[in-house]
Amino acid sequence: MRPEPRDAPTPEAVASLQRRTLTVVVASQVLGGAGLAAGVTVGALLAQEMLGSDRLAGLPTMLFTLGSALAAFLVGRITQRAGRRVGLGLGFAAGGLGAVGVVVAAALGAVPLLLVSLFVYGAGTSTNLQARYAGTDLAAPDRRATAASVAMVSTTLGAVAGPNLVEPLGVLATSFGLPALAGPFLLAAVAFLAAGGTLFVFLRPDPFLVAKELAEAADGAVDGVVDGAPAGTDGAPDGARRTVPAGVVVGATVMVLTQIAMVAIMTMTPVHMRGHGHDLADVGLVIGIHVAAMFLPSLATGVLVDKVGRVPMAVASGVTLLLAGITGAVAPGDSMVLLVLSLALLGLGWNFGLIAGTALIVDATTPATRARTQGTVDVLIALAGAGGGAMSGVVMAGSSYATLALGGGVLSLLLIPVLFLTRRSAPSPA
């Protein structure tokens, strides 16, 4: 069954719907940003407290990024069939339920429940990231990065407020008889459920379904057949070998490498800081600035990606992440200034890479397969984050935070040779 069928809208109607879509996505992202901050800020500390081991402090990041991988896959498939409204709404709802489970696990001291709940909580973090694609569905080709950036920058308010509310949320949690570190997950539960509700109720007409209708009308599609080939084959005849577009490969590689570098360093920074005598307020400040750097520059980044180009901004991502790693490696453990600078550069480099990579993916796909491809790519991003989070604790326990930070920065330089592929084979925006 095909949901929400309608006649092909006029260009004026499409422009109006794009503005409405961005408004709804902005509202949901403000809420979703507050939800994702909980795992980033206190996930490792909660695991350290409940498991009693620094070596396992990266486990929460691994779990909720593995959960986000599964969610990215499912949300992409659901969206391809039923649209953004249903896919994103269900993803946020699952994340909210996972946050509730984390709170209950912390209250009961139940480690197995904590691990399962962190896995489910990952659905919210993945969905928050996938919402950026909703802003691009009806955007003009030369405005795709800018449209994605609007969705991302709106995450800033909630994502920055969350880490800086760690202490008052901790007080609230203890007033309910809960561990202080469960406080941010109380906020996450409310925020994710509210974000999902906002999208499910207000994202009508669904922008992805409208984009599919427009593409089918332009290609002369009839009853799921595009240019004489079954829908979903990208126009390739039956039996033809389908290849992944080079732009998808390059865009995915950019986002995967930036995710590994960012997650590995970010995950262990709170543990590193607590080991050098910093309190939760200091941790919240550093992570809050980091998250602000991840999302706040998005509008400027989106314009640069559209105007300067996808490849130059991806190169800038690799260089910025290297600077972040070097700064973190040389920073004394008690230096708030250098830790703030390192984490700010880390967030900015990730921002450059994610928006450039997102634009490359959208440029290289069509609505017939776009949401499914986007979901698959976000699975790879989530798995990369899981690997980075899991290995970060092992590297830090076996060596030092400086080694971890420098290693993450050097890894990001692998972006540059990969990007040469785009010079020959990545398609132009269309």
mmCIF file with all atom_site columns, C-alpha atoms in Angstrom, residues 27 163 299 406:
data_model
loop_
_atom_site.group_PDB
_atom_site.id
_atom_site.type_symbol
_atom_site.label_atom_id
_atom_site.label_alt_id
_atom_site.label_comp_id
_atom_site.label_asym_id
_atom_site.label_entity_id
_atom_site.label_seq_id
_atom_site.pdbx_PDB_ins_code
_atom_site.Cartn_x
_atom_site.Cartn_y
_atom_site.Cartn_z
_atom_site.occupancy
_atom_site.B_iso_or_equiv
_atom_site.pdbx_formal_charge
_atom_site.auth_seq_id
_atom_site.auth_comp_id
_atom_site.auth_asym_id
_atom_site.auth_atom_id
_atom_site.pdbx_PDB_model_num
ATOM 1 C CA . ALA A 1 27  ? 11.418 21.578 16.326 1.00 0.00 ? 27  ALA A CA 1
ATOM 2 C CA . PRO A 1 163 ? 25.510 18.467 29.142 1.00 0.00 ? 163 PRO A CA 1
ATOM 3 C CA . LEU A 1 299 ? 24.630 26.820 8.607  1.00 0.00 ? 299 LEU A CA 1
ATOM 4 C CA . LEU A 1 406 ? 46.800 11.517 18.418 1.00 0.00 ? 406 LEU A CA 1
#
